[in-house]
């Protein structure tokens, strides 16, 4: 890799080396698609590493595969094709918005008869009872959308997190290790899918142990700038009172917990001024940036299962707008300073 800051592009601009940290969140991952689509339009942004969980890991692998085939345009085309396939597959899903929600322009599935039925049944029966064949429509979509052999050829370092069921610890898979099963494991919600077995170990969704994991970006990448694409709200006004609101908030808190711990550690090390050449200094030197949307607060858990094409495009467009705003206000901060204030976490 060329030394950061010394590489100039045809336009005369210096290349800005960045890492990406992509959260998971089911269909809400289409928001991340929009963010990535906009960032890929900037030739001076060089992606060194991507850490992703669940939908974030799928976005990462699709991007990297497309990049090998045809550079930035290939990555953008691959992402668009992947999400289109997801939407087309969802046409056969039992989960669709109810008539009232459609008329009111709401994207929730809370009033969908099939979703309500599934929600109740899943409290008494496991995926081993309801889906003994471990069928998952995403498997074929991933095989058709990603050239897994190409992931060993891409210059982009990939880090995919899944949770080991036996140990309760996060496992990070890297480029050569990434398969359809690894991506499915990273997105395996235990109330919906059977645990995914890889090399004799069972795995669940990586969001429980890292959503996403920052550690490999610090330890294995040279870039000191990480852009976090966050789709799970950290703060939510008011106290949830209905059963659905409580479960939704529990999910958000659980899937943000490990990420917040890593960000707090960075803030603490920066506060005490750790220096030198050790790993602690690497953490302290990390410059954190964030792209997020207040609109995610308006969306509940059930909408993560809504893969209606109109909804995916709405999220994509919101992601593109937010990425555009970030580049306008903080693009010059890249490789210079953090644009996300971590001190509030302390």
Short mmCIF file of C-alpha atoms in Angstrom, two decimals:
data_model
loop_
_atom_site.label_atom_id
_atom_site.label_comp_id
_atom_site.label_asym_id
_atom_site.label_seq_id
_atom_site.Cartn_x
_atom_site.Cartn_y
_atom_site.Cartn_z
CA UNK A 1 0.00 0.00 0.00
CA UNK A 2 1.36 3.49 -0.86
CA UNK A 3 2.26 5.61 2.11
CA UNK A 4 -0.81 7.51 3.25
CA UNK A 5 -0.82 11.20 2.42
CA UNK A 6 1.77 10.91 -0.36
CA UNK A 7 -0.46 9.37 -3.01
CA UNK A 8 -1.94 11.89 -5.43
CA UNK A 9 -4.73 11.26 -7.86
CA UNK A 10 -5.12 12.53 -11.38
CA UNK A 11 -7.08 15.49 -10.01
CA UNK A 12 -4.18 16.45 -7.76
CA UNK A 13 -6.07 15.55 -4.59
CA UNK A 14 -4.39 13.41 -1.99
CA UNK A 15 -5.89 10.00 -1.39
CA UNK A 16 -7.73 9.68 1.93
CA UNK A 17 -7.39 6.18 3.37
CA UNK A 18 -10.36 5.06 5.41
CA UNK A 19 -11.85 2.03 7.12
CA UNK A 20 -15.56 1.34 7.31
CA UNK A 21 -17.52 -0.11 10.24
CA UNK A 22 -20.92 -1.34 9.06
CA UNK A 23 -23.69 -2.24 11.48
CA UNK A 24 -26.24 -4.95 10.89
CA UNK A 25 -30.00 -4.50 10.92
CA UNK A 26 -31.77 -6.67 8.34
CA UNK A 27 -33.51 -4.67 5.63
CA UNK A 28 -32.26 -1.47 7.28
CA UNK A 29 -28.92 -2.43 5.75
CA UNK A 30 -30.23 -0.82 2.57
CA UNK A 31 -29.43 2.49 4.28
CA UNK A 32 -25.79 1.40 4.34
CA UNK A 33 -26.06 0.52 0.65
CA UNK A 34 -26.92 4.17 -0.03
CA UNK A 35 -24.01 5.43 2.09
CA UNK A 36 -21.55 3.13 0.31
CA UNK A 37 -22.92 4.05 -3.11
CA UNK A 38 -22.18 7.73 -2.42
CA UNK A 39 -18.74 7.14 -0.89
CA UNK A 40 -17.73 5.02 -3.88
CA UNK A 41 -18.33 8.06 -6.11
CA UNK A 42 -15.35 9.80 -4.48
CA UNK A 43 -12.12 8.66 -6.21
CA UNK A 44 -9.92 10.12 -3.44
CA UNK A 45 -11.48 7.86 -0.80
CA UNK A 46 -9.50 4.62 -0.60
CA UNK A 47 -11.13 1.87 1.45
CA UNK A 48 -8.49 -0.17 3.25
CA UNK A 49 -10.64 -2.29 5.53
CA UNK A 50 -14.29 -3.02 6.28
CA UNK A 51 -15.64 -4.56 9.45
CA UNK A 52 -19.24 -5.68 9.14
CA UNK A 53 -21.89 -7.62 10.98
CA UNK A 54 -25.09 -9.20 9.64
CA UNK A 55 -26.38 -6.98 6.79
CA UNK A 56 -23.20 -4.93 7.20
CA UNK A 57 -21.07 -7.99 6.46
CA UNK A 58 -23.12 -8.75 3.35
CA UNK A 59 -22.75 -5.19 2.11
CA UNK A 60 -19.00 -5.47 2.71
CA UNK A 61 -18.57 -8.76 0.86
CA UNK A 62 -20.76 -7.68 -2.07
CA UNK A 63 -18.83 -4.41 -2.38
CA UNK A 64 -15.45 -6.16 -2.29
CA UNK A 65 -16.52 -8.79 -4.83
CA UNK A 66 -17.82 -6.17 -7.24
CA UNK A 67 -14.69 -4.07 -6.74
CA UNK A 68 -12.48 -6.93 -7.93
CA UNK A 69 -14.58 -7.31 -11.07
CA UNK A 70 -14.85 -3.67 -12.14
CA UNK A 71 -13.50 -1.26 -9.55
CA UNK A 72 -15.79 1.31 -7.96
CA UNK A 73 -18.47 1.03 -10.62
CA UNK A 74 -18.42 -2.73 -10.24
CA UNK A 75 -18.89 -2.36 -6.48
CA UNK A 76 -21.82 0.01 -6.91
CA UNK A 77 -23.47 -2.25 -9.49
CA UNK A 78 -22.97 -5.32 -7.28
CA UNK A 79 -24.64 -3.63 -4.31
CA UNK A 80 -27.62 -2.54 -6.41
CA UNK A 81 -27.97 -6.06 -7.85
CA UNK A 82 -27.77 -7.68 -4.41
CA UNK A 83 -30.50 -5.55 -2.86
CA UNK A 84 -32.70 -6.02 -5.93
CA UNK A 85 -32.35 -9.78 -5.53
CA UNK A 86 -33.26 -9.48 -1.84
CA UNK A 87 -36.41 -7.58 -2.73
CA UNK A 88 -37.42 -10.00 -5.47
CA UNK A 89 -36.96 -12.95 -3.12
CA UNK A 90 -39.10 -11.19 -0.50
CA UNK A 91 -42.04 -11.26 -2.88
CA UNK A 92 -42.50 -14.87 -1.77
CA UNK A 93 -42.12 -14.01 1.93
CA UNK A 94 -45.18 -14.22 4.20
CA UNK A 95 -44.14 -10.95 5.81
CA UNK A 96 -45.81 -7.99 4.13
CA UNK A 97 -47.37 -4.78 5.36
CA UNK A 98 -51.01 -4.79 6.30
CA UNK A 99 -53.53 -2.81 4.19
CA UNK A 100 -53.96 -0.08 6.82
CA UNK A 101 -50.20 0.49 7.11
CA UNK A 102 -49.90 0.64 3.34
CA UNK A 103 -52.62 3.25 3.10
CA UNK A 104 -51.01 5.29 5.87
CA UNK A 105 -47.57 5.05 4.32
CA UNK A 106 -46.07 3.15 7.27
CA UNK A 107 -43.30 0.61 6.75
CA UNK A 108 -43.86 -1.42 9.91
CA UNK A 109 -44.97 -5.04 9.88
CA UNK A 110 -46.46 -4.78 13.38
CA UNK A 111 -49.98 -5.09 11.99
CA UNK A 112 -49.21 -7.78 9.45
CA UNK A 113 -51.28 -10.90 10.31
CA UNK A 114 -48.44 -13.27 9.34
CA UNK A 115 -45.85 -11.32 11.31
CA UNK A 116 -48.09 -11.26 14.38
CA UNK A 117 -48.66 -15.01 14.05
CA UNK A 118 -44.93 -15.69 13.66
CA UNK A 119 -44.10 -13.45 16.61
CA UNK A 120 -46.44 -15.46 18.84
CA UNK A 121 -45.40 -18.88 17.53
CA UNK A 122 -41.67 -18.11 17.89
CA UNK A 123 -42.18 -17.63 21.62
CA UNK A 124 -43.12 -21.31 21.98
CA UNK A 125 -41.34 -23.03 19.10
CA UNK A 126 -37.76 -22.73 17.91
CA UNK A 127 -36.39 -22.65 14.34
CA UNK A 128 -35.51 -26.32 14.83
CA UNK A 129 -39.24 -27.01 15.16
CA UNK A 130 -40.51 -24.61 12.51
CA UNK A 131 -37.73 -24.93 9.92
CA UNK A 132 -36.13 -28.38 10.36
CA UNK A 133 -34.49 -28.16 6.94
CA UNK A 134 -32.68 -24.93 7.92
CA UNK A 135 -33.85 -23.24 4.71
CA UNK A 136 -32.66 -19.68 4.19
CA UNK A 137 -33.43 -17.81 0.95
CA UNK A 138 -30.40 -15.59 1.48
CA UNK A 139 -28.05 -18.49 0.79
CA UNK A 140 -28.76 -18.60 -2.95
CA UNK A 141 -28.81 -14.79 -3.17
CA UNK A 142 -25.34 -14.62 -1.63
CA UNK A 143 -24.00 -17.33 -3.96
CA UNK A 144 -25.37 -15.47 -6.98
CA UNK A 145 -24.23 -12.02 -5.82
CA UNK A 146 -20.70 -12.66 -4.54
CA UNK A 147 -17.66 -14.23 -6.17
CA UNK A 148 -16.20 -15.66 -2.97
CA UNK A 149 -12.92 -16.65 -4.63
CA UNK A 150 -12.47 -13.00 -5.57
CA UNK A 151 -12.45 -11.96 -1.92
CA UNK A 152 -8.87 -13.23 -1.67
CA UNK A 153 -7.88 -10.96 -4.58
CA UNK A 154 -9.37 -7.68 -3.38
CA UNK A 155 -7.09 -5.06 -1.78
CA UNK A 156 -9.88 -4.42 0.76
CA UNK A 157 -9.47 -6.24 4.08
CA UNK A 158 -12.74 -7.75 5.24
CA UNK A 159 -13.66 -8.59 8.83
CA UNK A 160 -16.95 -10.41 9.46
CA UNK A 161 -18.14 -11.04 13.02
CA UNK A 162 -20.29 -13.94 14.22
CA UNK A 163 -21.00 -15.11 17.77
CA UNK A 164 -19.78 -18.54 18.87
CA UNK A 165 -22.77 -20.17 20.60
CA UNK A 166 -20.62 -22.42 22.82
CA UNK A 167 -18.20 -19.77 24.11
CA UNK A 168 -20.36 -16.67 23.78
CA UNK A 169 -17.40 -14.89 22.16
CA UNK A 170 -17.16 -13.09 18.89
CA UNK A 171 -15.30 -14.73 16.03
CA UNK A 172 -13.85 -12.56 13.27
CA UNK A 173 -13.59 -14.13 9.82
CA UNK A 174 -11.25 -12.62 7.22
CA UNK A 175 -11.23 -12.57 3.40
CA UNK A 176 -10.09 -16.12 2.66
CA UNK A 177 -12.40 -17.53 5.34
CA UNK A 178 -15.58 -15.84 4.16
CA UNK A 179 -18.20 -18.16 2.68
CA UNK A 180 -21.99 -18.03 2.36
CA UNK A 181 -22.20 -19.83 5.71
CA UNK A 182 -20.01 -17.21 7.40
CA UNK A 183 -22.25 -14.40 6.18
CA UNK A 184 -25.39 -16.31 7.18
CA UNK A 185 -23.86 -16.97 10.60
CA UNK A 186 -23.15 -13.27 11.05
CA UNK A 187 -26.87 -12.60 10.42
CA UNK A 188 -28.30 -15.60 12.27
CA UNK A 189 -31.00 -14.41 14.67
CA UNK A 190 -31.55 -17.45 16.94
CA UNK A 191 -35.31 -17.03 17.16
CA UNK A 192 -35.59 -17.13 13.35
CA UNK A 193 -32.83 -19.44 12.09
CA UNK A 194 -30.95 -22.49 13.24
CA UNK A 195 -27.39 -21.82 14.33
CA UNK A 196 -24.95 -22.01 11.42
CA UNK A 197 -22.22 -24.62 11.85
CA UNK A 198 -18.71 -23.73 10.66
CA UNK A 199 -15.79 -26.10 11.30
CA UNK A 200 -17.72 -27.90 14.00
CA UNK A 201 -18.78 -24.77 15.88
CA UNK A 202 -22.25 -23.25 15.97
CA UNK A 203 -22.67 -19.51 15.38
CA UNK A 204 -25.34 -16.88 15.91
CA UNK A 205 -25.66 -13.25 14.85
CA UNK A 206 -22.46 -11.27 15.30
CA UNK A 207 -24.42 -8.32 16.68
CA UNK A 208 -24.35 -9.86 20.15
CA UNK A 209 -20.56 -9.56 20.37
CA UNK A 210 -19.66 -6.80 17.91
CA UNK A 211 -21.95 -4.66 15.78
CA UNK A 212 -19.53 -4.09 14.21
CA UNK A 213 -16.13 -4.99 15.69
CA UNK A 214 -13.62 -2.13 15.67
CA UNK A 215 -10.66 -4.15 17.01
CA UNK A 216 -9.40 -5.67 13.70
CA UNK A 217 -9.50 -2.26 12.03
CA UNK A 218 -7.15 -0.98 14.75
CA UNK A 219 -4.88 -4.01 14.84
CA UNK A 220 -4.64 -4.94 11.15
CA UNK A 221 -5.17 -1.75 9.13
CA UNK A 222 -2.85 1.20 8.68
CA UNK A 223 -5.61 3.75 8.26
CA UNK A 224 -6.41 5.77 11.39
CA UNK A 225 -9.82 6.93 10.12
CA UNK A 226 -12.91 4.80 10.64
CA UNK A 227 -16.32 5.80 9.30
CA UNK A 228 -19.05 4.14 11.34
CA UNK A 229 -22.30 3.62 9.46
CA UNK A 230 -24.79 3.25 12.30
CA UNK A 231 -28.33 2.02 11.72
CA UNK A 232 -29.29 0.99 15.26
CA UNK A 233 -30.34 4.04 17.32
CA UNK A 234 -28.28 4.55 20.47
CA UNK A 235 -30.70 6.96 22.10
CA UNK A 236 -34.49 6.90 22.03
CA UNK A 237 -36.70 9.46 23.77
CA UNK A 238 -39.17 8.17 26.35
CA UNK A 239 -39.64 4.86 28.12
CA UNK A 240 -41.03 2.00 26.03
CA UNK A 241 -44.31 0.71 27.44
CA UNK A 242 -45.84 -1.73 24.99
CA UNK A 243 -44.43 -5.24 24.65
CA UNK A 244 -43.23 -4.49 21.10
CA UNK A 245 -41.59 -1.21 22.13
CA UNK A 246 -39.77 -2.96 24.99
CA UNK A 247 -38.49 -5.78 22.78
CA UNK A 248 -37.41 -3.27 20.13
CA UNK A 249 -35.43 -1.26 22.67
CA UNK A 250 -33.85 -4.38 24.18
CA UNK A 251 -32.67 -5.32 20.70
CA UNK A 252 -31.16 -1.87 20.09
CA UNK A 253 -29.38 -1.78 23.46
CA UNK A 254 -27.98 -5.30 23.06
CA UNK A 255 -26.78 -4.72 19.50
CA UNK A 256 -25.02 -1.45 20.38
CA UNK A 257 -23.41 -2.53 23.67
CA UNK A 258 -20.09 -3.95 22.44
CA UNK A 259 -19.58 -1.16 19.91
CA UNK A 260 -20.12 1.49 22.58
CA UNK A 261 -17.58 -0.22 24.85
CA UNK A 262 -14.94 -0.06 22.11
CA UNK A 263 -15.74 3.59 21.38
CA UNK A 264 -15.55 4.42 25.10
CA UNK A 265 -12.14 2.76 25.27
CA UNK A 266 -10.93 4.95 22.41
CA UNK A 267 -12.31 8.04 24.17
CA UNK A 268 -10.64 7.08 27.46
CA UNK A 269 -7.25 6.42 25.86
CA UNK A 270 -7.47 9.74 24.03
CA UNK A 271 -8.38 11.50 27.26
CA UNK A 272 -5.38 10.15 29.16
CA UNK A 273 -3.12 10.85 26.18
CA UNK A 274 -1.66 7.41 25.50
CA UNK A 275 1.27 7.68 23.11
CA UNK A 276 4.10 5.57 21.77
CA UNK A 277 4.12 2.66 19.34
CA UNK A 278 2.01 0.09 21.18
CA UNK A 279 -1.54 -1.06 20.56
CA UNK A 280 -2.89 1.36 23.16
CA UNK A 281 -1.47 4.22 21.13
CA UNK A 282 -3.06 2.83 17.98
CA UNK A 283 -6.46 2.89 19.69
CA UNK A 284 -5.86 6.42 20.96
CA UNK A 285 -4.89 7.61 17.48
CA UNK A 286 -8.10 6.39 15.86
CA UNK A 287 -10.15 9.14 14.25
CA UNK A 288 -13.82 8.26 14.35
CA UNK A 289 -16.49 9.57 11.99
CA UNK A 290 -20.14 8.61 11.91
CA UNK A 291 -22.93 8.57 9.35
CA UNK A 292 -26.39 7.99 10.81
CA UNK A 293 -29.99 9.09 10.35
CA UNK A 294 -32.63 10.27 12.81
CA UNK A 295 -35.19 8.52 10.60
CA UNK A 296 -34.01 5.17 11.99
CA UNK A 297 -35.59 6.12 15.30
CA UNK A 298 -38.96 6.18 13.54
CA UNK A 299 -38.55 2.57 12.36
CA UNK A 300 -39.30 -0.36 14.63
CA UNK A 301 -37.81 -3.83 14.76
CA UNK A 302 -40.39 -5.44 12.48
CA UNK A 303 -39.47 -3.18 9.55
CA UNK A 304 -36.09 -4.91 9.46
CA UNK A 305 -37.98 -7.78 7.83
CA UNK A 306 -39.63 -5.55 5.24
CA UNK A 307 -37.77 -6.00 1.96
CA UNK A 308 -40.31 -4.17 -0.19
CA UNK A 309 -38.38 -2.50 -3.03
CA UNK A 310 -39.92 0.91 -2.34
CA UNK A 311 -38.78 0.69 1.29
CA UNK A 312 -35.27 -0.40 0.34
CA UNK A 313 -34.99 2.49 -2.13
CA UNK A 314 -36.23 4.93 0.52
CA UNK A 315 -33.50 3.75 2.89
CA UNK A 316 -30.90 3.83 0.11
CA UNK A 317 -31.76 7.41 -0.78
CA UNK A 318 -31.62 8.44 2.88
CA UNK A 319 -28.18 6.87 3.13
CA UNK A 320 -26.97 8.72 0.05
CA UNK A 321 -28.27 12.04 1.40
CA UNK A 322 -26.59 11.51 4.75
CA UNK A 323 -23.30 10.51 3.10
CA UNK A 324 -23.49 13.62 0.93
CA UNK A 325 -24.03 15.77 4.02
CA UNK A 326 -21.11 14.08 5.77
CA UNK A 327 -18.77 14.69 2.84
CA UNK A 328 -19.87 18.32 2.59
CA UNK A 329 -19.32 19.10 6.26
CA UNK A 330 -16.62 16.62 7.31
CA UNK A 331 -14.93 15.39 4.15
CA UNK A 332 -11.87 17.55 4.89
CA UNK A 333 -11.63 16.07 8.40
CA UNK A 334 -10.66 12.68 6.98
CA UNK A 335 -7.00 11.88 7.71
CA UNK A 336 -6.89 15.05 9.84
CA UNK A 337 -9.20 14.86 12.88
CA UNK A 338 -12.22 13.05 14.29
CA UNK A 339 -15.59 14.46 13.33
CA UNK A 340 -17.52 12.37 15.89
CA UNK A 341 -17.13 13.57 19.47
CA UNK A 342 -16.47 10.54 21.66
CA UNK A 343 -16.10 12.51 24.88
CA UNK A 344 -19.87 12.31 25.52
CA UNK A 345 -19.48 8.55 25.94
CA UNK A 346 -17.40 9.14 29.06
#
